[in-house]
mmCIF file of N, CA and C in Angstrom:
data_model
loop_
_atom_site.group_PDB
_atom_site.id
_atom_site.type_symbol
_atom_site.label_atom_id
_atom_site.label_comp_id
_atom_site.label_asym_id
_atom_site.label_seq_id
_atom_site.Cartn_x
_atom_site.Cartn_y
_atom_site.Cartn_z
ATOM 1 N N SER A 1 -41.202 278.357 153.004
ATOM 2 C CA SER A 1 -39.973 278.113 151.907
ATOM 3 C C SER A 1 -38.830 277.999 152.270
ATOM 4 N N LYS A 2 -38.244 278.516 153.722
ATOM 5 C CA LYS A 2 -37.207 278.055 154.037
ATOM 6 C C LYS A 2 -37.125 276.616 154.856
ATOM 7 N N PHE A 3 -38.270 276.118 154.980
ATOM 8 C CA PHE A 3 -38.611 274.746 156.145
ATOM 9 C C PHE A 3 -38.387 273.721 154.153
ATOM 10 N N SER A 4 -38.837 274.357 153.168
ATOM 11 C CA SER A 4 -38.081 273.663 151.814
ATOM 12 C C SER A 4 -36.547 273.367 151.461
ATOM 13 N N ASP A 5 -36.536 274.944 152.225
ATOM 14 C CA ASP A 5 -34.697 274.987 151.807
ATOM 15 C C ASP A 5 -34.581 273.520 152.189
ATOM 16 N N LEU A 6 -34.494 274.219 153.972
ATOM 17 C CA LEU A 6 -34.074 272.620 154.732
ATOM 18 C C LEU A 6 -34.415 270.925 154.333
ATOM 19 N N LYS A 7 -35.470 271.036 154.172
ATOM 20 C CA LYS A 7 -35.352 269.440 153.784
ATOM 21 C C LYS A 7 -34.183 269.380 152.542
ATOM 22 N N GLU A 8 -34.835 270.048 151.378
ATOM 23 C CA GLU A 8 -33.359 269.863 150.024
ATOM 24 C C GLU A 8 -32.405 269.941 150.587
ATOM 25 N N GLU A 9 -31.784 270.364 151.749
ATOM 26 C CA GLU A 9 -30.860 270.278 151.935
ATOM 27 C C GLU A 9 -30.343 269.294 152.483
ATOM 28 N N HIS A 10 -30.631 268.767 153.300
ATOM 29 C CA HIS A 10 -30.785 267.421 154.472
ATOM 30 C C HIS A 10 -31.157 266.915 153.825
ATOM 31 N N LYS A 11 -31.661 266.376 152.133
ATOM 32 C CA LYS A 11 -32.339 265.082 151.137
ATOM 33 C C LYS A 11 -30.350 265.294 150.836
ATOM 34 N N THR A 12 -30.514 267.241 149.664
ATOM 35 C CA THR A 12 -29.024 266.357 149.808
ATOM 36 C C THR A 12 -27.704 265.898 150.600
ATOM 37 N N VAL A 13 -27.369 266.301 152.038
ATOM 38 C CA VAL A 13 -26.902 265.663 153.320
ATOM 39 C C VAL A 13 -26.973 264.699 153.027
ATOM 40 N N ARG A 14 -27.797 263.942 153.046
ATOM 41 C CA ARG A 14 -28.146 262.628 153.766
ATOM 42 C C ARG A 14 -27.635 261.844 151.966
ATOM 43 N N GLU A 15 -27.961 262.745 150.631
ATOM 44 C CA GLU A 15 -27.360 262.051 149.673
ATOM 45 C C GLU A 15 -25.070 261.544 149.210
ATOM 46 N N THR A 16 -25.492 262.421 149.774
ATOM 47 C CA THR A 16 -23.857 263.414 150.195
ATOM 48 C C THR A 16 -23.714 261.532 151.459
ATOM 49 N N SER A 17 -24.394 261.680 152.335
ATOM 50 C CA SER A 17 -23.484 261.066 153.046
ATOM 51 C C SER A 17 -23.629 259.522 152.885
ATOM 52 N N GLN A 18 -24.580 258.800 151.995
ATOM 53 C CA GLN A 18 -24.902 257.906 151.484
ATOM 54 C C GLN A 18 -23.534 257.565 150.194
ATOM 55 N N THR A 19 -22.988 258.538 150.061
ATOM 56 C CA THR A 19 -22.606 258.477 148.493
ATOM 57 C C THR A 19 -21.540 258.308 149.196
ATOM 58 N N THR A 20 -20.428 259.344 150.596
ATOM 59 C CA THR A 20 -19.458 259.165 151.441
ATOM 60 C C THR A 20 -19.426 257.884 151.712
ATOM 61 N N LEU A 21 -21.019 256.603 152.217
ATOM 62 C CA LEU A 21 -20.089 255.762 153.152
ATOM 63 C C LEU A 21 -20.158 254.848 151.827
ATOM 64 N N LEU A 22 -21.008 254.580 150.676
ATOM 65 C CA LEU A 22 -20.300 253.811 149.857
ATOM 66 C C LEU A 22 -19.438 253.890 149.507
ATOM 67 N N GLN A 23 -18.440 255.334 149.389
ATOM 68 C CA GLN A 23 -16.867 255.188 148.835
ATOM 69 C C GLN A 23 -17.043 254.597 149.764
ATOM 70 N N LEU A 24 -16.601 254.576 150.983
ATOM 71 C CA LEU A 24 -16.027 254.139 152.660
ATOM 72 C C LEU A 24 -15.793 253.208 151.829
ATOM 73 N N ALA A 25 -17.272 252.454 151.930
ATOM 74 C CA ALA A 25 -17.289 250.320 151.624
ATOM 75 C C ALA A 25 -16.548 249.733 150.293
ATOM 76 N N THR A 26 -16.792 250.996 149.090
ATOM 77 C CA THR A 26 -15.459 250.540 148.760
ATOM 78 C C THR A 26 -13.452 250.448 148.916
ATOM 79 N N LEU A 27 -13.156 251.995 149.636
ATOM 80 C CA LEU A 27 -12.025 251.804 150.313
ATOM 81 C C LEU A 27 -11.828 251.131 150.963
ATOM 82 N N SER A 28 -12.408 250.818 151.451
ATOM 83 C CA SER A 28 -12.995 249.587 152.209
ATOM 84 C C SER A 28 -12.209 248.496 152.061
ATOM 85 N N GLU A 29 -12.970 248.201 151.151
ATOM 86 C CA GLU A 29 -12.732 247.107 150.116
ATOM 87 C C GLU A 29 -11.605 247.154 149.529
ATOM 88 N N GLU A 30 -10.761 248.654 148.576
ATOM 89 C CA GLU A 30 -10.155 248.668 148.249
ATOM 90 C C GLU A 30 -8.814 247.912 149.504
ATOM 91 N N THR A 31 -8.051 249.197 150.601
ATOM 92 C CA THR A 31 -8.066 248.877 151.290
ATOM 93 C C THR A 31 -7.586 247.040 151.213
ATOM 94 N N GLU A 32 -8.329 246.523 151.396
ATOM 95 C CA GLU A 32 -7.801 245.715 152.478
ATOM 96 C C GLU A 32 -7.353 244.526 150.964
ATOM 97 N N THR A 33 -8.188 244.246 150.085
ATOM 98 C CA THR A 33 -7.443 244.039 149.043
ATOM 99 C C THR A 33 -5.546 243.611 148.966
ATOM 100 N N LEU A 34 -5.915 245.698 148.923
ATOM 101 C CA LEU A 34 -4.380 246.568 149.053
ATOM 102 C C LEU A 34 -3.395 245.538 150.315
ATOM 103 N N ARG A 35 -3.928 245.048 151.758
ATOM 104 C CA ARG A 35 -3.311 244.548 152.007
ATOM 105 C C ARG A 35 -3.112 243.753 151.725
ATOM 106 N N ALA A 36 -3.788 242.366 151.445
ATOM 107 C CA ALA A 36 -3.863 241.522 151.225
ATOM 108 C C ALA A 36 -2.826 241.028 149.941
ATOM 109 N N GLU A 37 -2.818 241.551 149.675
ATOM 110 C CA GLU A 37 -1.250 241.877 147.587
ATOM 111 C C GLU A 37 -0.342 241.853 147.979
ATOM 112 N N ARG A 38 -0.476 242.909 149.199
ATOM 113 C CA ARG A 38 0.964 243.248 150.738
ATOM 114 C C ARG A 38 1.415 241.702 151.212
ATOM 115 N N LYS A 39 1.259 241.509 151.631
ATOM 116 C CA LYS A 39 1.214 240.316 152.703
ATOM 117 C C LYS A 39 1.468 239.333 151.195
ATOM 118 N N LEU A 40 0.556 239.147 149.991
ATOM 119 C CA LEU A 40 1.446 238.200 148.972
ATOM 120 C C LEU A 40 2.847 238.766 148.358
ATOM 121 N N ALA A 41 2.873 240.090 148.768
ATOM 122 C CA ALA A 41 3.959 240.426 147.562
ATOM 123 C C ALA A 41 5.328 239.873 148.353
ATOM 124 N N GLY A 42 5.105 240.283 150.480
ATOM 125 C CA GLY A 42 5.754 240.122 151.116
ATOM 126 C C GLY A 42 6.668 238.657 151.054
ATOM 127 N N ASP A 43 4.849 237.417 150.972
ATOM 128 C CA ASP A 43 5.440 236.270 151.602
ATOM 129 C C ASP A 43 5.903 235.528 149.964
ATOM 130 N N GLN A 44 5.834 236.085 148.840
ATOM 131 C CA GLN A 44 7.186 236.083 147.047
ATOM 132 C C GLN A 44 8.211 236.651 147.187
ATOM 133 N N MET A 45 7.630 238.061 148.089
ATOM 134 C CA MET A 45 10.249 238.277 148.426
ATOM 135 C C MET A 45 9.937 237.296 149.352
ATOM 136 N N LYS A 46 9.453 236.586 150.268
ATOM 137 C CA LYS A 46 10.540 235.864 151.445
ATOM 138 C C LYS A 46 10.416 234.376 150.636
ATOM 139 N N GLU A 47 10.059 233.757 149.874
ATOM 140 C CA GLU A 47 10.384 232.976 149.517
ATOM 141 C C GLU A 47 11.107 233.177 148.196
ATOM 142 N N ALA A 48 11.840 234.443 147.287
ATOM 143 C CA ALA A 48 12.378 234.775 146.620
ATOM 144 C C ALA A 48 14.120 234.993 147.448
ATOM 145 N N LYS A 49 14.068 235.576 148.488
ATOM 146 C CA LYS A 49 15.251 235.707 148.933
ATOM 147 C C LYS A 49 15.505 234.264 149.467
ATOM 148 N N THR A 50 14.632 233.423 149.752
ATOM 149 C CA THR A 50 14.907 232.406 150.065
ATOM 150 C C THR A 50 15.618 230.703 149.034
ATOM 151 N N LYS A 51 15.355 231.280 148.540
ATOM 152 C CA LYS A 51 15.886 230.342 146.132
ATOM 153 C C LYS A 51 16.678 230.920 146.512
ATOM 154 N N LEU A 52 17.170 232.621 146.496
ATOM 155 C CA LEU A 52 18.175 233.147 146.299
ATOM 156 C C LEU A 52 19.149 233.164 147.177
ATOM 157 N N LYS A 53 18.761 232.884 148.260
ATOM 158 C CA LYS A 53 20.133 232.010 149.397
ATOM 159 C C LYS A 53 20.207 230.733 148.776
ATOM 160 N N GLU A 54 19.824 229.300 149.021
ATOM 161 C CA GLU A 54 19.878 228.556 148.042
ATOM 162 C C GLU A 54 21.156 228.448 147.022
ATOM 163 N N SER A 55 20.048 229.643 145.892
ATOM 164 C CA SER A 55 20.722 229.812 144.445
ATOM 165 C C SER A 55 22.917 229.333 144.591
ATOM 166 N N GLN A 56 22.813 230.723 146.034
ATOM 167 C CA GLN A 56 24.135 231.308 146.474
ATOM 168 C C GLN A 56 24.883 229.369 147.338
ATOM 169 N N LEU A 57 24.338 229.144 148.139
ATOM 170 C CA LEU A 57 24.721 227.728 148.771
ATOM 171 C C LEU A 57 24.868 226.469 147.599
ATOM 172 N N MET A 58 24.222 226.527 147.215
ATOM 173 C CA MET A 58 24.395 225.880 145.631
ATOM 174 C C MET A 58 25.341 226.189 144.778
ATOM 175 N N ILE A 59 25.581 227.869 144.891
ATOM 176 C CA ILE A 59 27.433 227.851 144.012
ATOM 177 C C ILE A 59 28.092 227.665 144.350
ATOM 178 N N GLU A 60 27.864 228.229 145.662
ATOM 179 C CA GLU A 60 28.820 228.183 146.326
ATOM 180 C C GLU A 60 30.151 226.966 146.694
ATOM 181 N N GLU A 61 28.884 225.412 146.956
ATOM 182 C CA GLU A 61 29.021 224.656 146.628
ATOM 183 C C GLU A 61 30.206 223.531 145.589
ATOM 184 N N PHE A 62 29.488 224.898 144.050
ATOM 185 C CA PHE A 62 30.022 224.146 143.154
ATOM 186 C C PHE A 62 31.811 224.994 142.719
ATOM 187 N N ARG A 63 31.105 225.446 143.384
ATOM 188 C CA ARG A 63 32.578 225.954 143.137
ATOM 189 C C ARG A 63 33.984 225.579 143.841
ATOM 190 N N ARG A 64 33.671 225.312 145.366
ATOM 191 C CA ARG A 64 34.244 224.266 145.471
ATOM 192 C C ARG A 64 34.054 223.159 145.137
ATOM 193 N N GLU A 65 33.536 221.794 144.781
ATOM 194 C CA GLU A 65 33.045 220.291 144.529
ATOM 195 C C GLU A 65 33.878 220.742 142.480
ATOM 196 N N LYS A 66 34.111 222.380 141.818
ATOM 197 C CA LYS A 66 35.627 222.633 140.933
ATOM 198 C C LYS A 66 36.677 222.880 141.972
ATOM 199 N N THR A 67 36.695 223.117 142.769
ATOM 200 C CA THR A 67 37.767 223.275 142.671
ATOM 201 C C THR A 67 39.121 221.907 143.103
ATOM 202 N N GLY A 68 37.676 221.791 143.972
ATOM 203 C CA GLY A 68 38.473 220.199 144.317
ATOM 204 C C GLY A 68 39.247 218.873 143.563
ATOM 205 N N PHE A 69 37.537 219.057 142.402
ATOM 206 C CA PHE A 69 38.376 218.404 140.768
ATOM 207 C C PHE A 69 39.116 219.292 140.599
ATOM 208 N N GLY A 70 39.609 220.691 139.997
ATOM 209 C CA GLY A 70 40.220 221.337 139.834
ATOM 210 C C GLY A 70 42.356 219.858 139.782
ATOM 211 N N ARG A 71 41.607 220.259 141.351
ATOM 212 C CA ARG A 71 43.534 219.367 142.188
ATOM 213 C C ARG A 71 42.955 218.355 141.240
ATOM 214 N N LYS A 72 42.363 217.430 142.006
ATOM 215 C CA LYS A 72 42.270 215.697 141.214
ATOM 216 C C LYS A 72 42.054 216.089 139.887
ATOM 217 N N ILE A 73 42.404 216.583 139.094
ATOM 218 C CA ILE A 73 43.129 217.010 137.917
ATOM 219 C C ILE A 73 44.632 217.223 137.524
ATOM 220 N N GLU A 74 44.907 217.924 138.517
ATOM 221 C CA GLU A 74 46.017 218.150 138.918
ATOM 222 C C GLU A 74 47.351 217.157 139.563
ATOM 223 N N GLU A 75 46.756 216.945 140.114
ATOM 224 C CA GLU A 75 47.032 215.836 140.329
ATOM 225 C C GLU A 75 47.663 213.668 139.747
ATOM 226 N N LEU A 76 46.302 214.286 139.454
ATOM 227 C CA LEU A 76 46.094 212.644 138.006
ATOM 228 C C LEU A 76 47.428 213.440 137.092
ATOM 229 N N GLU A 77 47.345 213.841 136.746
ATOM 230 C CA GLU A 77 48.468 214.743 135.706
ATOM 231 C C GLU A 77 49.968 214.927 136.145
ATOM 232 N N ASN A 78 50.426 215.003 137.687
ATOM 233 C CA ASN A 78 51.425 214.960 137.887
ATOM 234 C C ASN A 78 51.166 213.949 138.379
ATOM 235 N N GLU A 79 50.622 212.923 137.468
ATOM 236 C CA GLU A 79 50.963 211.323 138.489
ATOM 237 C C GLU A 79 51.570 210.900 137.489
ATOM 238 N N ILE A 80 50.917 211.197 135.966
ATOM 239 C CA ILE A 80 51.081 210.775 134.739
ATOM 240 C C ILE A 80 52.110 211.162 134.088
ATOM 241 N N LEU A 81 52.767 212.253 134.733
ATOM 242 C CA LEU A 81 54.585 212.432 134.478
ATOM 243 C C LEU A 81 55.491 211.685 135.212
ATOM 244 N N ARG A 82 55.030 211.811 136.309
ATOM 245 C CA ARG A 82 55.797 210.893 136.882
ATOM 246 C C ARG A 82 56.251 209.575 136.160
ATOM 247 N N THR A 83 54.914 208.951 136.135
ATOM 248 C CA THR A 83 54.472 207.907 135.407
ATOM 249 C C THR A 83 55.463 207.944 133.869
ATOM 250 N N LYS A 84 55.424 208.513 132.908
ATOM 251 C CA LYS A 84 55.947 208.457 131.730
ATOM 252 C C LYS A 84 57.713 208.946 132.064
ATOM 253 N N GLU A 85 58.198 208.962 133.291
ATOM 254 C CA GLU A 85 59.567 209.634 133.960
ATOM 255 C C GLU A 85 59.846 208.274 134.441
ATOM 256 N N ARG A 86 59.009 207.329 134.408
ATOM 257 C CA ARG A 86 58.902 206.260 135.484
ATOM 258 C C ARG A 86 59.367 205.455 133.794
ATOM 259 N N ASN A 87 58.691 205.094 133.288
ATOM 260 C CA ASN A 87 58.951 204.064 132.324
ATOM 261 C C ASN A 87 59.575 205.302 130.717
ATOM 262 N N GLY A 88 60.283 206.153 131.421
ATOM 263 C CA GLY A 88 61.395 206.649 130.294
ATOM 264 C C GLY A 88 62.738 205.972 130.520
ATOM 265 N N ALA A 89 62.825 206.059 131.853
ATOM 266 C CA ALA A 89 63.057 205.267 133.180
ATOM 267 C C ALA A 89 63.923 203.769 133.199
ATOM 268 N N LEU A 90 62.687 203.550 132.804
ATOM 269 C CA LEU A 90 62.511 201.788 132.270
ATOM 270 C C LEU A 90 62.329 200.940 131.346
ATOM 271 N N VAL A 91 62.938 201.919 130.722
ATOM 272 C CA VAL A 91 62.685 201.837 128.607
ATOM 273 C C VAL A 91 64.657 202.327 128.729
ATOM 274 N N GLN A 92 65.253 202.957 129.243
ATOM 275 C CA GLN A 92 66.245 203.052 129.558
ATOM 276 C C GLN A 92 67.178 202.300 130.216
ATOM 277 N N GLU A 93 66.842 201.869 130.802
ATOM 278 C CA GLU A 93 67.344 200.312 131.488
ATOM 279 C C GLU A 93 67.171 199.241 130.698
ATOM 280 N N LYS A 94 66.652 199.203 130.653
ATOM 281 C CA LYS A 94 65.918 197.535 129.348
ATOM 282 C C LYS A 94 67.042 197.447 128.442
ATOM 283 N N SER A 95 66.888 199.030 127.725
ATOM 284 C CA SER A 95 67.933 198.904 126.597
ATOM 285 C C SER A 95 68.998 199.088 126.852
ATOM 286 N N THR A 96 69.873 199.085 128.451
ATOM 287 C CA THR A 96 71.548 199.056 128.397
ATOM 288 C C THR A 96 71.627 197.831 129.411
ATOM 289 N N MET A 97 70.457 196.859 129.996
ATOM 290 C CA MET A 97 70.279 195.130 130.286
ATOM 291 C C MET A 97 70.786 194.734 128.897
ATOM 292 N N GLN A 98 69.257 194.785 127.700
ATOM 293 C CA GLN A 98 69.780 194.200 126.853
ATOM 294 C C GLN A 98 70.522 193.891 125.947
ATOM 295 N N LYS A 99 71.976 195.416 125.974
ATOM 296 C CA LYS A 99 73.168 195.485 125.470
ATOM 297 C C LYS A 99 74.153 194.682 126.178
ATOM 298 N N ALA A 100 73.962 194.858 127.034
ATOM 299 C CA ALA A 100 74.593 193.855 128.181
ATOM 300 C C ALA A 100 74.169 192.458 127.848
ATOM 301 N N VAL A 101 72.920 191.987 127.677
ATOM 302 C CA VAL A 101 72.802 190.428 128.090
ATOM 303 C C VAL A 101 73.261 190.486 126.649
ATOM 304 N N ASP A 102 73.407 191.085 125.336
ATOM 305 C CA ASP A 102 74.020 190.309 124.418
ATOM 306 C C ASP A 102 74.851 190.432 123.875
ATOM 307 N N GLU A 103 75.562 191.838 124.651
ATOM 308 C CA GLU A 103 77.741 191.550 124.531
ATOM 309 C C GLU A 103 77.981 190.774 125.082
ATOM 310 N N ALA A 104 77.032 189.545 126.557
ATOM 311 C CA ALA A 104 77.202 188.298 127.188
ATOM 312 C C ALA A 104 77.460 187.171 125.809
ATOM 313 N N MET A 105 76.349 187.374 125.377
ATOM 314 C CA MET A 105 76.008 186.087 124.610
ATOM 315 C C MET A 105 77.045 185.367 123.268
ATOM 316 N N ARG A 106 77.464 187.246 123.312
ATOM 317 C CA ARG A 106 78.047 187.120 121.969
ATOM 318 C C ARG A 106 79.303 186.421 122.624
ATOM 319 N N SER A 107 79.782 187.076 123.880
ATOM 320 C CA SER A 107 81.002 186.531 124.523
ATOM 321 C C SER A 107 80.823 185.038 124.911
ATOM 322 N N GLN A 108 79.418 184.224 125.198
ATOM 323 C CA GLN A 108 79.591 182.978 125.484
ATOM 324 C C GLN A 108 79.780 182.452 124.185
ATOM 325 N N GLU A 109 79.008 182.357 122.806
ATOM 326 C CA GLU A 109 78.953 182.795 121.535
ATOM 327 C C GLU A 109 80.699 182.544 121.111
ATOM 328 N N ALA A 110 81.295 182.900 121.590
ATOM 329 C CA ALA A 110 82.193 183.309 121.302
ATOM 330 C C ALA A 110 83.609 181.932 122.267
ATOM 331 N N ARG A 111 83.146 181.871 122.631
ATOM 332 C CA ARG A 111 83.366 180.854 124.212
ATOM 333 C C ARG A 111 83.498 179.035 123.446
ATOM 334 N N LEU A 112 82.082 179.507 123.888
ATOM 335 C CA LEU A 112 82.110 177.738 123.198
ATOM 336 C C LEU A 112 82.070 177.503 121.556
ATOM 337 N N LEU A 113 81.830 178.308 120.908
ATOM 338 C CA LEU A 113 83.274 178.280 118.726
ATOM 339 C C LEU A 113 84.278 177.448 119.680
ATOM 340 N N GLN A 114 84.627 178.835 120.681
ATOM 341 C CA GLN A 114 86.721 178.053 121.382
ATOM 342 C C GLN A 114 86.214 176.563 121.412
ATOM 343 N N THR A 115 85.894 176.499 122.527
ATOM 344 C CA THR A 115 86.003 175.254 122.684
ATOM 345 C C THR A 115 85.513 173.728 122.030
ATOM 346 N N ASN A 116 84.527 174.606 120.639
ATOM 347 C CA ASN A 116 83.768 173.282 119.659
ATOM 348 C C ASN A 116 85.342 173.373 119.191
ATOM 349 N N ASN A 117 86.047 173.605 118.537
ATOM 350 C CA ASN A 117 86.905 173.999 117.173
ATOM 351 C C ASN A 117 88.210 173.344 118.158
ATOM 352 N N ARG A 118 88.376 173.328 119.588
ATOM 353 C CA ARG A 118 89.308 172.700 120.335
ATOM 354 C C ARG A 118 88.632 171.146 120.562
ATOM 355 N N VAL A 119 87.901 170.907 120.653
ATOM 356 C CA VAL A 119 87.208 169.649 121.131
ATOM 357 C C VAL A 119 87.235 169.121 119.451
ATOM 358 N N SER A 120 87.304 169.926 118.090
ATOM 359 C CA SER A 120 86.703 168.694 116.661
ATOM 360 C C SER A 120 88.331 168.694 116.643
ATOM 361 N N VAL A 121 89.001 169.696 117.210
ATOM 362 C CA VAL A 121 90.665 168.608 116.483
ATOM 363 C C VAL A 121 91.035 168.244 117.446
ATOM 364 N N GLU A 122 90.401 168.142 118.762
ATOM 365 C CA GLU A 122 91.318 166.576 120.345
ATOM 366 C C GLU A 122 90.769 165.375 119.233
ATOM 367 N N LYS A 123 89.431 165.626 118.753
ATOM 368 C CA LYS A 123 89.107 164.687 118.833
ATOM 369 C C LYS A 123 89.264 163.913 116.607
ATOM 370 N N ASP A 124 89.547 165.096 116.291
ATOM 371 C CA ASP A 124 90.216 164.711 114.758
ATOM 372 C C ASP A 124 91.354 164.054 115.148
ATOM 373 N N SER A 125 92.291 164.129 116.661
ATOM 374 C CA SER A 125 93.378 163.844 116.230
ATOM 375 C C SER A 125 93.234 162.366 116.935
ATOM 376 N N GLN A 126 92.631 162.913 117.826
ATOM 377 C CA GLN A 126 91.918 161.167 118.760
ATOM 378 C C GLN A 126 91.804 159.487 117.258
ATOM 379 N N ILE A 127 90.859 159.968 117.005
ATOM 380 C CA ILE A 127 90.426 159.461 115.035
ATOM 381 C C ILE A 127 91.573 159.291 114.323
ATOM 382 N N GLN A 128 92.615 159.838 114.142
ATOM 383 C CA GLN A 128 93.755 159.681 113.678
ATOM 384 C C GLN A 128 94.223 158.377 114.279
ATOM 385 N N ASP A 129 94.980 159.144 115.248
ATOM 386 C CA ASP A 129 95.270 157.983 116.293
ATOM 387 C C ASP A 129 95.146 156.505 116.214
ATOM 388 N N LEU A 130 93.670 156.452 116.308
ATOM 389 C CA LEU A 130 93.014 155.266 116.112
ATOM 390 C C LEU A 130 92.989 155.166 114.749
ATOM 391 N N HIS A 131 93.260 155.907 113.123
ATOM 392 C CA HIS A 131 93.159 155.450 113.234
ATOM 393 C C HIS A 131 94.288 154.361 112.717
ATOM 394 N N SER A 132 95.834 155.195 112.623
ATOM 395 C CA SER A 132 96.660 154.568 112.342
ATOM 396 C C SER A 132 97.025 153.709 113.935
ATOM 397 N N GLU A 133 96.165 153.530 114.545
ATOM 398 C CA GLU A 133 96.691 152.342 115.915
ATOM 399 C C GLU A 133 96.039 151.103 114.897
ATOM 400 N N ASN A 134 95.101 151.807 114.236
ATOM 401 C CA ASN A 134 93.890 149.798 113.963
ATOM 402 C C ASN A 134 94.778 149.705 112.174
ATOM 403 N N SER A 135 95.464 150.226 111.782
ATOM 404 C CA SER A 135 96.372 150.170 110.521
ATOM 405 C C SER A 135 97.918 149.880 111.282
ATOM 406 N N ARG A 136 97.838 150.063 111.617
ATOM 407 C CA ARG A 136 99.603 149.166 112.798
ATOM 408 C C ARG A 136 98.652 147.731 112.847
ATOM 409 N N LEU A 137 97.895 147.731 113.985
ATOM 410 C CA LEU A 137 97.091 146.397 114.643
ATOM 411 C C LEU A 137 97.051 145.589 113.189
ATOM 412 N N LYS A 138 96.172 146.169 111.770
ATOM 413 C CA LYS A 138 96.301 145.299 110.682
ATOM 414 C C LYS A 138 97.570 145.254 110.157
ATOM 415 N N ASP A 139 98.073 145.554 110.085
ATOM 416 C CA ASP A 139 99.719 145.265 109.530
ATOM 417 C C ASP A 139 100.580 144.087 110.620
ATOM 418 N N GLU A 140 99.791 143.908 111.712
ATOM 419 C CA GLU A 140 100.527 143.136 112.821
ATOM 420 C C GLU A 140 100.001 141.574 112.291
ATOM 421 N N ILE A 141 98.024 141.915 112.810
ATOM 422 C CA ILE A 141 97.533 140.389 112.139
ATOM 423 C C ILE A 141 97.872 140.076 110.845
ATOM 424 N N ARG A 142 97.970 140.945 109.569
ATOM 425 C CA ARG A 142 99.222 140.325 108.945
ATOM 426 C C ARG A 142 100.338 139.513 108.734
ATOM 427 N N GLN A 143 101.256 139.947 109.050
ATOM 428 C CA GLN A 143 102.946 139.575 109.346
ATOM 429 C C GLN A 143 102.451 137.878 110.164
ATOM 430 N N THR A 144 101.572 137.771 111.540
ATOM 431 C CA THR A 144 101.504 136.882 112.025
ATOM 432 C C THR A 144 100.468 135.974 111.593
#
């Protein structure tokens, strides 16, 4: 009976031992799986950190470009204002010059009219003198 009890206990211990070995094997597999998953998660984390750094660098570069574009736009706006000011000054100068030219033209026209009138009066006088001389010569010819 005691032997039988020992035999039974031995059988139970062996079964428990086999069950424990199976559980250990399962745990070992699960541990390996977890290690592989942890390594994969670590690699993914490193990749995510790298992408984050790249994104941050791109954002910083974009900000610098945006600032550069902002300065360029400001420079162009200032150049447009200076051009408008120059154009305004040129329009004013053109207007002043046009007035001076118009005044000079009126003055020249008045002088030409005076000269033309004087020449016309002189020619009329010369023509009158020639008519008188012509008539006198005709009278002389008739008398001779």
